[in-house]
Each structure stands twice: as structure tokens, then as C-alpha cells.
XYZ file of C-alpha atoms in Angstrom:
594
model
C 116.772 84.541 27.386
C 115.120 86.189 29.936
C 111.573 84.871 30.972
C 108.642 87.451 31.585
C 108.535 86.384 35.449
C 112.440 87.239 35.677
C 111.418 90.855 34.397
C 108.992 91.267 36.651
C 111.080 90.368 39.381
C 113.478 92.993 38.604
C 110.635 95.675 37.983
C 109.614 94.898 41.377
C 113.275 94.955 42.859
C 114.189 98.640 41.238
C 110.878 100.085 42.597
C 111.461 98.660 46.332
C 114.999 100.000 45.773
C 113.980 103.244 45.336
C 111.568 102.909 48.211
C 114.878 101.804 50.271
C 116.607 104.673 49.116
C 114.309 107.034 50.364
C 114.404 105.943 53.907
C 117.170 108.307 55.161
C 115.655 111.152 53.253
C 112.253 110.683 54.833
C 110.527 109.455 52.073
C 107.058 107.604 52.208
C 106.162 107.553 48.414
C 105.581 103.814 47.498
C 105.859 103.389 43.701
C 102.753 100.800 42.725
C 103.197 100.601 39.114
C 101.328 103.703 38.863
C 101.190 107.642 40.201
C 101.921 106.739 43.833
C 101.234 110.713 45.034
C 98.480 112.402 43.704
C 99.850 115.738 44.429
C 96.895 119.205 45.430
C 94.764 116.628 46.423
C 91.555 119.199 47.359
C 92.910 121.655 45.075
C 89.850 124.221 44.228
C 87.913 123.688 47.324
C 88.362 126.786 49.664
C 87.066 124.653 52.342
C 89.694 122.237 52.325
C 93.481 123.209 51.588
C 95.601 120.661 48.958
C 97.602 117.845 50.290
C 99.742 115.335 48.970
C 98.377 111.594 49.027
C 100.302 108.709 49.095
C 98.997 105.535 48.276
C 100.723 102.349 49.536
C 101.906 99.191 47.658
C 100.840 95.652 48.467
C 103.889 93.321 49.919
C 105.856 91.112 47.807
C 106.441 87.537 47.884
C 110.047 88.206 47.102
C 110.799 90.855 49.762
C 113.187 90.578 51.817
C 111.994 91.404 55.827
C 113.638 95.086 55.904
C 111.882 95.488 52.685
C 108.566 94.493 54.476
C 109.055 97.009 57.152
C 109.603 99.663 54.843
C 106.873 98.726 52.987
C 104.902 98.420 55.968
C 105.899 102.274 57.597
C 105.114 104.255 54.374
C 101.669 102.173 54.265
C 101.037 103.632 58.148
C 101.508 106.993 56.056
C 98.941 106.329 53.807
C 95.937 109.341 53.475
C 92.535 107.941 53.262
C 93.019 104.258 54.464
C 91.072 104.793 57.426
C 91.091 101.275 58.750
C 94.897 100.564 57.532
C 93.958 97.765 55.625
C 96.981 98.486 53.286
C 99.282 98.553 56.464
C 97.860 95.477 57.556
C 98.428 93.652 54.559
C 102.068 93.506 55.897
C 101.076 91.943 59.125
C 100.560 88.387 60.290
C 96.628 87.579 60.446
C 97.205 87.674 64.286
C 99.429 90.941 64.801
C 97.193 92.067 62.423
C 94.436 91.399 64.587
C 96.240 93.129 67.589
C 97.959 95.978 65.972
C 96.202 99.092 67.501
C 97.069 102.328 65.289
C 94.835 104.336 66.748
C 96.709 104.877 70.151
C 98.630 107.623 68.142
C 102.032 108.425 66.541
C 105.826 108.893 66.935
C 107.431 111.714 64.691
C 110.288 110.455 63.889
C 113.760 111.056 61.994
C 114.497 108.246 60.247
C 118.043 106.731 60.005
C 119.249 103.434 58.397
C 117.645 100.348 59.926
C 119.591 97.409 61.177
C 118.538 93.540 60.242
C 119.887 90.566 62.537
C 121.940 88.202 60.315
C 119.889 85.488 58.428
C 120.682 82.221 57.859
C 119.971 80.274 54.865
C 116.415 79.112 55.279
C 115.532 80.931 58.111
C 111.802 81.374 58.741
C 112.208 84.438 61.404
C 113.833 87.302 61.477
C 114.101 90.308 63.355
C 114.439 94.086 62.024
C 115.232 97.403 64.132
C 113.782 100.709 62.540
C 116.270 103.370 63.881
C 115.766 106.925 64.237
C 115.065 110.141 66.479
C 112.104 110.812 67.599
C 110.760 114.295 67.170
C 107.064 114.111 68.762
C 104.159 112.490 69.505
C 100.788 112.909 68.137
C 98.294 111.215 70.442
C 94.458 109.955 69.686
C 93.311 113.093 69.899
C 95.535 114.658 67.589
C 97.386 116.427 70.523
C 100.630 116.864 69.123
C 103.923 117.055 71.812
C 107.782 117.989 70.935
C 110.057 115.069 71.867
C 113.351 114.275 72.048
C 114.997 110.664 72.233
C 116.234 107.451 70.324
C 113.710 106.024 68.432
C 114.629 101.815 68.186
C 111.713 99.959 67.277
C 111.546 96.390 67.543
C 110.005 94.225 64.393
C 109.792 90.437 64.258
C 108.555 88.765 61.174
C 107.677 84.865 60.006
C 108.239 83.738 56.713
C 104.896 82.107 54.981
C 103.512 80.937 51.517
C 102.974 84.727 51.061
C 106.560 85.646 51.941
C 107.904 87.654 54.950
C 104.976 89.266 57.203
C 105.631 91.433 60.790
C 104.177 89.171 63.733
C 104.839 91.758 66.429
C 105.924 95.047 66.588
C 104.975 98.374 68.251
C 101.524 100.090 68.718
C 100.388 103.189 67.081
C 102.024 104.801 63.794
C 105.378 105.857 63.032
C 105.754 108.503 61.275
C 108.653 110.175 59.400
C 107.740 114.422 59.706
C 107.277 114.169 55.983
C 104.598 111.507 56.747
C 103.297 113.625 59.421
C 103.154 117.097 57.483
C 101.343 115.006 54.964
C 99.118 113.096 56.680
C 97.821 115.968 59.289
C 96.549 119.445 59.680
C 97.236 121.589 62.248
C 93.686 123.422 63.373
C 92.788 125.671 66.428
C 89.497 124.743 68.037
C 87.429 127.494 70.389
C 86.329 126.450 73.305
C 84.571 128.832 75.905
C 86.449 129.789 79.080
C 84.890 128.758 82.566
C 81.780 129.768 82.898
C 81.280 130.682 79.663
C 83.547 133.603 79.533
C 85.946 134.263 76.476
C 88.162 131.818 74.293
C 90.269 129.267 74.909
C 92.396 127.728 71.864
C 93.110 123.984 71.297
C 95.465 123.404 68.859
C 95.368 120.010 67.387
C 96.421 118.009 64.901
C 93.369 116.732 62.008
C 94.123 113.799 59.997
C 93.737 114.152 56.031
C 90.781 112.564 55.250
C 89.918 112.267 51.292
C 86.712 111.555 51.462
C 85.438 114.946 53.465
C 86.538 118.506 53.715
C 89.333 119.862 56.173
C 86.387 122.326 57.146
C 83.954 119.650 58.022
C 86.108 117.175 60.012
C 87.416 120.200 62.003
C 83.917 121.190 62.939
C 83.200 117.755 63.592
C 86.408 117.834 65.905
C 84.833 120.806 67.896
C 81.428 119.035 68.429
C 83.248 116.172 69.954
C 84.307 118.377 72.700
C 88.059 119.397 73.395
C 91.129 117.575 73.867
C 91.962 115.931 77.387
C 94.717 118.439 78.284
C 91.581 120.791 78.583
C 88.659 118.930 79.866
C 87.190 120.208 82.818
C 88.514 123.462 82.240
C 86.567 124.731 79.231
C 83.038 124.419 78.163
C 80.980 124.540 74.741
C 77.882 126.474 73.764
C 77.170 123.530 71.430
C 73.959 121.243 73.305
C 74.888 117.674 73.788
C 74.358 115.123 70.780
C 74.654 118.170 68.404
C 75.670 116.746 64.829
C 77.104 118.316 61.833
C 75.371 117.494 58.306
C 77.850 119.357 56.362
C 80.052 122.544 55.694
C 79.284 123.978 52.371
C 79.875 127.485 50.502
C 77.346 129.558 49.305
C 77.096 133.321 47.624
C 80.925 133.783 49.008
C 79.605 132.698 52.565
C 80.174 129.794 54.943
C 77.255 127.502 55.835
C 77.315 125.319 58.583
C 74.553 122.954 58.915
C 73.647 121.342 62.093
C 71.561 118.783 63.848
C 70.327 121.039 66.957
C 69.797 124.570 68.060
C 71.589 126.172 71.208
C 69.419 128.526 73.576
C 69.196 131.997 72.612
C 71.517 132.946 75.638
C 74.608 130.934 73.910
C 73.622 132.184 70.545
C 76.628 134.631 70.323
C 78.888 131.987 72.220
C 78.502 129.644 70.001
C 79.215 131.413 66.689
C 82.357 133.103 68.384
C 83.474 129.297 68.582
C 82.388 128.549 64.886
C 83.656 131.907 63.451
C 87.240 131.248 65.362
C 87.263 127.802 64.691
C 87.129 128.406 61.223
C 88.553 131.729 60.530
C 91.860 130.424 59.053
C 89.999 128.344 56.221
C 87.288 131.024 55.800
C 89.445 133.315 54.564
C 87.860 136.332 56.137
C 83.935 135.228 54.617
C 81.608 135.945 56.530
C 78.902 132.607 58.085
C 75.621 131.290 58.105
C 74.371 128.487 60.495
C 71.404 126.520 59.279
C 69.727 123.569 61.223
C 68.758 120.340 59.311
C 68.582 123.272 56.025
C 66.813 125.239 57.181
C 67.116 128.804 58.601
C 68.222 129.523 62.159
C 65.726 131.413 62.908
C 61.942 130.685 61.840
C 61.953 134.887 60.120
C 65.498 134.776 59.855
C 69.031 133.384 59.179
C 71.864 133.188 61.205
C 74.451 135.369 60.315
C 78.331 135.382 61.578
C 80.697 138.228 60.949
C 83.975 136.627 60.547
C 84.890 138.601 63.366
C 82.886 137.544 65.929
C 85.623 135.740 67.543
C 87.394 138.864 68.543
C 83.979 140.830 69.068
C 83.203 138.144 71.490
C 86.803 137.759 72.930
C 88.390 141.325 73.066
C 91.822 139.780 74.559
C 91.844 137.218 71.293
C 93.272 140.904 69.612
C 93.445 143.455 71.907
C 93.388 147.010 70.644
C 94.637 150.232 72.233
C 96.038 148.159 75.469
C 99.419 150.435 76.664
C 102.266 149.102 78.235
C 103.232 150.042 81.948
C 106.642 150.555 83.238
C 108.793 151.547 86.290
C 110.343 155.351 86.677
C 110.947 157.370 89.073
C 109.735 155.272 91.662
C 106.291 155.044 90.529
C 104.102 153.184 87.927
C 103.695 154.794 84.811
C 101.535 154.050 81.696
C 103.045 154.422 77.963
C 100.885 156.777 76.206
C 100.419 158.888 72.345
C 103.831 159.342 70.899
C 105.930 157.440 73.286
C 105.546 159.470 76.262
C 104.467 158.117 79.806
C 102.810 159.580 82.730
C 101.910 158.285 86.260
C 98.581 156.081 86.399
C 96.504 157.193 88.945
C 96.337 156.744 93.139
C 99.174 155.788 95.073
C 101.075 153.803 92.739
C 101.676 156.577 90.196
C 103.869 157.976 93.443
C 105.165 155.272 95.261
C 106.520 151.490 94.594
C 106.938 148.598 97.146
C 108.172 146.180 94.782
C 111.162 145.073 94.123
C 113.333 146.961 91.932
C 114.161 143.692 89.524
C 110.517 141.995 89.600
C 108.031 143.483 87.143
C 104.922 144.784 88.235
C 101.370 142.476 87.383
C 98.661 144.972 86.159
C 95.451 143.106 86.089
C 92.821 143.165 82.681
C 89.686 144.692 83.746
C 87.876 147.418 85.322
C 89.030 149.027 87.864
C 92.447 148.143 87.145
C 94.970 147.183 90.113
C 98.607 146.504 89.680
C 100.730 143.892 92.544
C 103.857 144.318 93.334
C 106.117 141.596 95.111
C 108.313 143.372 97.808
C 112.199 142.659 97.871
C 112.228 139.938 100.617
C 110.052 138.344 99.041
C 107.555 137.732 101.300
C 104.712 140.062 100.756
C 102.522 140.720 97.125
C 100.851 144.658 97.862
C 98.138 145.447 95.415
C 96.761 149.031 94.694
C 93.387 149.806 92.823
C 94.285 152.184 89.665
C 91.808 155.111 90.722
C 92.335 158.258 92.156
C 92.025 156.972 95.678
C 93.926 153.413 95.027
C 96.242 152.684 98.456
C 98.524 149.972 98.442
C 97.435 146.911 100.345
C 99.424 143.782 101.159
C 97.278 140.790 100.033
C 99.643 137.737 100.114
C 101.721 137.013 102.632
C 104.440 134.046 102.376
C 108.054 132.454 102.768
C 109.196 132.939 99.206
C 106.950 134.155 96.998
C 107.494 134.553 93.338
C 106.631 137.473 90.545
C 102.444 137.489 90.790
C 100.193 136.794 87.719
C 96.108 138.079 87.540
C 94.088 135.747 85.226
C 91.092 137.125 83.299
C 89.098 136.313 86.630
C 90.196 139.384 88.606
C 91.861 136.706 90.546
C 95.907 137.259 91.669
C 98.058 133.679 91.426
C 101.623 133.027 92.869
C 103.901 130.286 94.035
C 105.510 130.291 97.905
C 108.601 128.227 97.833
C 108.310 127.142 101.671
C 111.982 124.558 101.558
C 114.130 123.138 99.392
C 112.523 122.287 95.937
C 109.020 122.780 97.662
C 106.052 125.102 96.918
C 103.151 125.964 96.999
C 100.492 128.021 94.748
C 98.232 130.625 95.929
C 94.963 131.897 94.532
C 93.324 135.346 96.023
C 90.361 136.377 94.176
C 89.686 140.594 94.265
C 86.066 140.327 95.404
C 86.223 138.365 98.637
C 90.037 139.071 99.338
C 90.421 134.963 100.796
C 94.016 133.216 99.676
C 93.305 129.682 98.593
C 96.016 127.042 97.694
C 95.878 125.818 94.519
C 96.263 121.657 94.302
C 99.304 121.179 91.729
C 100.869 117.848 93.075
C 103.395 117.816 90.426
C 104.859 121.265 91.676
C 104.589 120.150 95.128
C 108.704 118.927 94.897
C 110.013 121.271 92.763
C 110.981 125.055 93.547
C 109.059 127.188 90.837
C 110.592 130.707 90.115
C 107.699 131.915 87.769
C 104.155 131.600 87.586
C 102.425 133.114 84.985
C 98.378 132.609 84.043
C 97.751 133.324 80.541
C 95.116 135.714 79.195
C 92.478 133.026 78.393
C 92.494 132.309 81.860
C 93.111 128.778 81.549
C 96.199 127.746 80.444
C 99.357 128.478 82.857
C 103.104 128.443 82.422
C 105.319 127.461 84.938
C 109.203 127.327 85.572
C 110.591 125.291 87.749
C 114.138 124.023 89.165
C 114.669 120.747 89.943
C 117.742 118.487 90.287
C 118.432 118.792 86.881
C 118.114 121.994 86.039
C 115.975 124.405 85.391
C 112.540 124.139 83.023
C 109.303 125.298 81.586
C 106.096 123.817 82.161
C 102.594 124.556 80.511
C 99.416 123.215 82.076
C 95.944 123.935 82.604
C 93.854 125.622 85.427
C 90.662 123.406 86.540
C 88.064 125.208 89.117
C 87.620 127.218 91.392
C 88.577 129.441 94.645
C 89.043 126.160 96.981
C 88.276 123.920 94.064
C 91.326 125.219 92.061
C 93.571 122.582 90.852
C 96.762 122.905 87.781
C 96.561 119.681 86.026
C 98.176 118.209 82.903
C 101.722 119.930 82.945
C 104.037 119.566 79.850
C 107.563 120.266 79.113
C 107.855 123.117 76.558
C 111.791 124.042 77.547
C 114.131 121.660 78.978
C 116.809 123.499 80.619
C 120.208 122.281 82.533
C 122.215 123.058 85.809
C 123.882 125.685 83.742
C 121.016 127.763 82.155
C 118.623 129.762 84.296
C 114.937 130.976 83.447
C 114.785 134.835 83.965
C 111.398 135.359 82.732
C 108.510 133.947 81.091
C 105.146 136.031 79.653
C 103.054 134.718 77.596
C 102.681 135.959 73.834
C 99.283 134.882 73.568
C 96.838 132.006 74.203
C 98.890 129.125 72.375
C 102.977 130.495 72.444
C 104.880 132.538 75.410
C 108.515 133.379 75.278
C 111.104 132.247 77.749
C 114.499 134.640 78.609
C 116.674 133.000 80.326
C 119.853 134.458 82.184
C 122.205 134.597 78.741
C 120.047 137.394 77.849
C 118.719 134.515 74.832
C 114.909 135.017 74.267
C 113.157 131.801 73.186
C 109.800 131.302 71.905
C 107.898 127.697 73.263
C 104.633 126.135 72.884
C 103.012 122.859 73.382
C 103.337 122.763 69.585
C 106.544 123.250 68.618
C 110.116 122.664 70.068
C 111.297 126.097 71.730
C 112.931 127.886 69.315
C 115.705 130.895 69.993
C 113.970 132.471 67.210
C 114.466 136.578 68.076
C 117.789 137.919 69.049
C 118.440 139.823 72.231
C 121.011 142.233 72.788
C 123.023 141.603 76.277
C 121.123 143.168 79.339
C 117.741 142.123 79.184
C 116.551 141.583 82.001
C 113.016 141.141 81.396
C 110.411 140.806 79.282
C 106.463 141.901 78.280
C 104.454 140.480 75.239
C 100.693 141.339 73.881
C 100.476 139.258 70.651
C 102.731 140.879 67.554
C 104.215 143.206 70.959
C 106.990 142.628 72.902
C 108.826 144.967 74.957
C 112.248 144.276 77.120
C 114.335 146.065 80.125
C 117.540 146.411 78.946
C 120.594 147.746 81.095
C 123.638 149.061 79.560
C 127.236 148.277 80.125
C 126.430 151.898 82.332
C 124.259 150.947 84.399
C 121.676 153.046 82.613
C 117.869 151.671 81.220
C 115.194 152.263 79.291
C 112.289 150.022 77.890
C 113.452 148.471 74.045
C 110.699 147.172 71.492
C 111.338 144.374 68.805
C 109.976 146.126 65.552
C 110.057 142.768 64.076
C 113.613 143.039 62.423
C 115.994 144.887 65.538
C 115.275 146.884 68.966
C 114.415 150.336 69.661
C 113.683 152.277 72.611
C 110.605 153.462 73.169
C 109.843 155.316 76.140
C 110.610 159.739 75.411
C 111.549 161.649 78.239
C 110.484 165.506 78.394
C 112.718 166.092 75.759
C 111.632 163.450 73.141
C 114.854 161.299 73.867
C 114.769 157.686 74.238
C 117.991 157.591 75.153
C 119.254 154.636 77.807
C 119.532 157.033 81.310
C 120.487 156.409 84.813
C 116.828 154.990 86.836
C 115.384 155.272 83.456
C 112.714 153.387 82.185
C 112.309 149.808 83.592
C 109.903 146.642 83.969
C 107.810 146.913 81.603
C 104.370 144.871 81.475
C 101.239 144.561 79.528
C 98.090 143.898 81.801
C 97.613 140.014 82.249
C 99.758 137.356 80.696
């Protein structure tokens, strides 16, 4: 007959088998006896999206020490358990003790894990969780695409208790079930330097339960941005500024603070709340109180939901035209597809080179650069009736140039073999600085490319092994100007070049490379060949949902082609209305900045 403690036994074996079984298919749903997921967690709250919880068993006497590490991983995945006291449950009171989760987390796919051989009576063991690893999130929340073998170590004692882990790595692993689950991905807005426009950190929240998605992203922002950007972006937010809570009211957003910010940053600051928290707004519109009580002393504070792009105008640009090559002058894309010469000298005359796009820069008066065909000189002309070409850079081996938001002009001079340098000239004093980037110092860089925010950058490089993408961030100023904190986004090899890079918007660029294959990257996601391109690209142009191409025929002949989102057309009419591909037809086309 079977005793009671027999049954429960076997209860306790079926559950942890179908916690086993679950492994490969990245499951983290521990059963306990009871609902293990309370699923739309947050449900009815517009402040705070539903989420799936998963709530973690305790260990078992009986468990056998693979079972303990799978028990142990889907308790790291656990929503709400701040301090991991359900993780550390599976821990020895030392490694316990030691075990620091908060370093971060792999993303990982999970495959079967492997268990040394146990003896009979053995008191240690030693289990391998196997896998791939897919990213890294670190401490604060700044997510990364990775690739490699993920073989984690796990040694375990047997006590009264039963099996526990006595060493093992740092941080959290995390299947990407775990991590869509246990993590929302939120843009922060930070202020440019100086205080000028928007920059976007993307990072990754943890769930927490017991608040709002809306409150511990504001919360997020107070504490200032991620390291990837500090030093090159500021707040409008005064120091020590608190958040009391993030509420609705009458269909409107109120954010409660601890402190004011001077009347100056007034519209800075709610460009940076209004951004911040347009995506969970849902288009209302915002109030900011302090300690409850109206902004101002005879009035409230009141945010259009908007403001962001008020404040921002390159956050969505409107009625921004394309430029383009013909005829051996620059021309601007007007009403109905037709172009016509912009104005001053390069409306008539070119010096570039005939395969490197023009750079138009983003603010009044306009100037386009051109880099000549050796190579060795960037011209610029103003875009005004008088404008005069003028050669401004002078180098070895200069790549395509990029303007930033700052009216300043940025390239790379390869001076030997996998060596460059990058160059900063600014339009109002017309001095060329060199720009400190030590990790581009032994690497030849083909493309340089400043996005619109001004601070991030996007560089490709070749190297030994190939050829690759890099995204990092612009710190300072004129002789003060440093690129710091470069990431892969695209990993290339000796047999793959980059053709061209321009960036999409703050947060994403695309990347052709010389297949004619047009791949979208970010610091956020794996680069993904996610829009086809017919063969004879040869570059590109984006402007948010735009993006425009140079694509040669079989002929010889060109014209400037536009994905509509589904396939490519041809935009630019001649006198006749034709957009047909011509010999020296349309070519290069570019949207000011990025």
C-alpha cells in the first residue's frame, strides 16, 4: 500500500519533471502546487502594460543536483523577488552570501545540461548549464546582442537539506523567455550637449509588481542616463529631484515631483517627460505637480504629448527633401517628384566624387561637402545664391564626410595601414581638430557617420578580420572631442564589405554592404537583413519611415529608388514625368544629416 509520504514524493517528482522538460523549450514556469504564472499581471492600468509573473518553487530534499539548477535558473526569472531570496534558497549559506545578481544578465538559448557522473554516496557534484548566448543585459539595463557558447559551471554539496549550489557564476541567466518576461524595453530623453535637442537611451526596465512601468521608468530618468552616454548628455531635471508618483487623472498624466527646475529648463524638461513617456501615454496629454501641488503658484503645468517633437524638430522631421546628383550638379527633390538645382555654385558644378554621396548639413544656411576622387580633399559650399565651393579638410585618405546637429563637419583620414584618424571642423571658426578615438586609432575606418542627435556615431571599420560596424558616442568639444564607448552592431568577415551606412534615426541605422544586402542594426537588436534590395545599389539615404537608394542597372543607367514599405520605385521625374532608369541619371541621394 502506498504511504502518503510515497505520494508526495511522486507529486513532487512529476512537477520537477515537467520543469525538466521545459528546459530546451525555454521554459521558466515552476509549478508550486498552485498557479505558478499569474498571467496580465497589470492588466487595466494604462500606466503599466500586463506581464506574465512567474513565481518560483522552494528546493527539494529529494532533488537531484541538475534538478537544483533548474530549479535555481527559473527562480533567477522570478518577477517581484527583488532581493532573490527564492533564488537563494538554492544556494549554500556562503555562495549565497557571495552570489552578486545584480552585475546583470546573459540571454541565453538554453540546450540540455550535462551532469558529471555520481557515485553512490557522493556529497559533491558538478553540473554544466549549456546553451547560446544571445545578449547581455547589464546593471543598468543596457541591453547588448551577443553571440557565443554559453557553458556555465555549477558545483553543489549535499546537506541535511539536500543538494544546494556552492559556487557558480555571477549575475542572472536568463532564457529570452525569462528575459521578455522579466523586462521592458523603454526609451529615456536625455538633452543633447548643451542643452540642445534629444538624445534616446534605450534600456531595458525590470518588472517590478509592486509599482507601475510608468513610475520606475521615470524613476530611471531621474537617476540620470546609462554609462554608454554619460558625459555626453545632460538633464533639465535639478540634482536630488525625486519622484512621489505617476498617476492618471481626467484622461491626463500626472507626474509628481520632489523639486522644481528653473524657468529656463521648463520646456526642456517636459520634452524629456513627454518623450519619455509617450509610448505608455498613449497620446494623453501631462501635468507636472510638485509635492501635489500645482507647478505654478496661478497655474498648472501642462504638457502636450507632443512636446517632444515641438522641442526636437529632427525627433520627426516634416517637409525635409532629399538631395541628389544630376547633371553634374546638386539638386533638391521637390512637389511631385521633380528636382531642380539648389542654389550657388553647387546647383552648377560638383567636385566630389562621382560614387561618394554628398553630406548636406541640418540648419540654416545650409552647406553641402563633397569628398573629391583622390580622396584627399572635403570642399564645402554654402546653399545661397552666392555659395562658392571651398576646400575645408585636407588629408591622406579621407572618407565620405558627416555634419552633426552642431554645424560641425566630421571625417576619418586613414594615414597607413589599418590607421586613422578623425577630424572635427566646426563652420563658425573654420579650425580642424582631431577627435581622440583610441580604439579607431589601429583600424582603417571606411565610414563615419554622426547621427542626427548629435551624439551617437556609427562607424565601420576593417580590421584583420574583416570588415564591421561600430556605434559609439561623441563626448566634448572642438579640442575636447573624444568617441568613447564603441559597440559591435554588425560583425562582418574577409569576404563581406560595408558599402554604406546612414543612420535611420536616433536608435537604428542601416548597413549595405557590397552584395547589394541592406541590413538594419542597433545597439538593441542583432542586425537583421530585414528589407530586400534589388542588385545595384550602391548607396543609401534614410530620414525615419524614408529611405531612398542609387541603383544602377545591368545598363549602366540610374536613377534614385524609394522603399514604399512593401517593393522599390523610382522617384525622381525628368521633364517629361518619367522615372525611368537613364544614362547620368539620378544618383547619390542624401537627406541632410545622418
Amino acid at each position: 500500500m502506498r504511504t502518503e509520504a510515497t505520494a508526495r514524493r511522486r507529486v513532487r517528482a512529476a512537477a520537477l519533471g515537467v520543469v525538466l522538460s521545459c528546459v530546451t523549450a525555454a521554459c521558466s514556469v515552476v509549478p508550486t502546487g498552485r498557479s505558478p504564472v499569474v498571467e496580465d499581471a497589470g492588466k487595466g492600468n494604462p500606466l503599466n502594460p500586463p506581464y506574465a509573473r512567474v513565481i518560483a518553487m522552494e528546493p527539494d530534499a529529494d532533488w537531484t543536483p541538475e534538478q537544483i539548477v533548474t530549479g535555481f535558473r527559473a527562480a533567477m526569472a522570478s518577477i517581484g523577488d527583488g532581493k532573490y531570496e527564492a533564488a537563494r534558497r538554492y544556494l549554500t549559506d556562503d555562495f549565497a552570501a557571495r552570489w552578486r545578481p545584480e552585475t546583470g544578465a546573459t540571454v541565453y538559448r538554453p540546450a540540455p545540461s550535462v551532469t558529471s557522473p555520481l557515485p553512490e554516496g557522493a556529497t559533491a557534484a558538478r553540473v554544466t548549464l549549456k546553451g547560446t548566448v544571445t545578449a547581455v543585459i547589464d546593471r543598468e539595463g543596457r541591453y547588448r546582442p551577443r553571440g557565443g557558447t554559453l557553458a556555465e559551471l555549477f558545483t553543489l554539496v549535499k546537506g541535511p537539506a539536500g543538494w544546494r549550489i556552492s559556487s557558480g557564476p555571477d549575475g542572472l541567466l536568463l532564457t529570452e523567455a525569462d528575459a521578455d518576461r522579466a523586462y521592458r524595453l523603454v526609451d529615456l530623453y536625455f538633452l543633447g550637449p548643451k542643452g540642445q535637442g534629444l538624445v534616446i537611451d534605450q534600456v531595458q526596465m525590470p518588472v517590478d509588481p509592486a509599482s507601475t512601468l510608468a513610475k520606475t521608468t521615470v524613476e530611471r530618468l531621474l537617476a540620470g542616463p546609462s554609462g554608454s552616454l554619460r558625459g555626453a548628455v545632460e538633464t533639465a531635471f535639478e540634482p536630488g529631484t525625486e519622484l512621489i508618483d505617476v498617476t492618471t487623472e481626467n484622461n491626463r498624466v500626472v507626474v509628481n515631483l520632489t523639486r522644481k527646475v528653473p524657468a529656463e529648463r521648463v520646456s526642456a524638461m517636459s520634452a524629456q517627460l513627454a518623450g519619455t513617456l509617450s509610448r505608455l501615454a498613449s497620446g494623453s496629454s501631462f501635468e507636472v505637480r510638485v509635492n501635489g501641488e500645482p507647478y505654478h503658484t496661478d497655474a498648472s503645468l501642462l504638457i502636450d504629448a507632443q512636446e517632444y517633437v515641438k522641442f526636437d524638430r529632427w525627433m520627426a522631421p516634416a517637409d525635409v527633401s532629399p538631395y541628389y546628383l544630376q547633371d553634374g550638379g546638386l539638386r533638391v527633390l521637390g512637389r511631385e517628384n521633380v528636382g531642380g538645382p539648389v542654389p550657388g555654385k553647387a546647383g552648377t558644378e560638383y567636385p566630389g566624387s562621382p560614387a561618394t554621396p554628398p553630406a548636406v548639413s541640418g540648419s540654416g544656411p545650409l552647406h553641402a561637402a563633397a569628398l573629391s576622387e583622390d580622396g584627399k580633399r572635403i570642399s564645402v559650399a554654402a546653399l545661397t545664391p552666392d555659395g562658392q565651393w571651398e576646400d575645408w579638410i585636407s588629408g591622406n585618405d579621407l572618407v565620405q564626410p558627416s555634419w552633426d546637429r552642431h554645424d560641425s563637419l566630421w571625417t576619418a583620414d586613414r594615414t597607413g595601414l589599418q590607421s586613422s584618424v578623425v577630424l572635427r571642423m566646426y563652420a563658425d571658426d573654420r579650425r580642424q581638430y582631431r577627435v581622440a578615438a583610441p580604439e579607431l586609432d589601429t583600424v582603417e575606418v571606411t565610414a563615419l557617420k554622426v547621427a542626427r542627435d548629435g551624439v551617437h556615431v556609427a562607424v565601420a571599420v576593417k580590421d584583420g578580420t574583416g570588415e564591421r560596424v561600430l556605434v559609439g558616442t561623441i563626448v566634448g568639444e572642438r579640442a575636447d572631442s573624444r568617441i568613447g564607448n564603441l559597440q559591435p552592431v554588425m560583425d562582418g568577415d574577409e569576404k563581406q564589405t560595408i558599402e554604406d551606412i546612414v543612420w535611420k534615426d536616433g536608435t537604428t541605422l542601416y548597413v549595405l554592404t557590397g552584395k547589394s544586402e541592406l541590413f538594419e542594426a542597433s545597439l538593441i537588436a542583432e542586425a537583421q537583413q530585414t528589407i530586400p534590395s534589388p542588385p545595384g545599389i550602391r548607396s543609401i539615404a534614410a530620414l525615419n519611415s524614408s529611405l531612398l537608394a542609387w541603383a544602377v542597372d545591368d545598363d549602366g543607367n540610374s536613377q534614385v529608388i524609394k522603399w514604399n514599405g512593401k517593393q522599390w520605385e523610382p522617384q525622381v521625374k525628368d521633364d517629361n514625368g518619367s522615372v525611368a532608369y537613364v544614362q547620368d541619371g539620378p544618383a547619390l541621394p542624401a537627406f541632410p544629416l545622418g
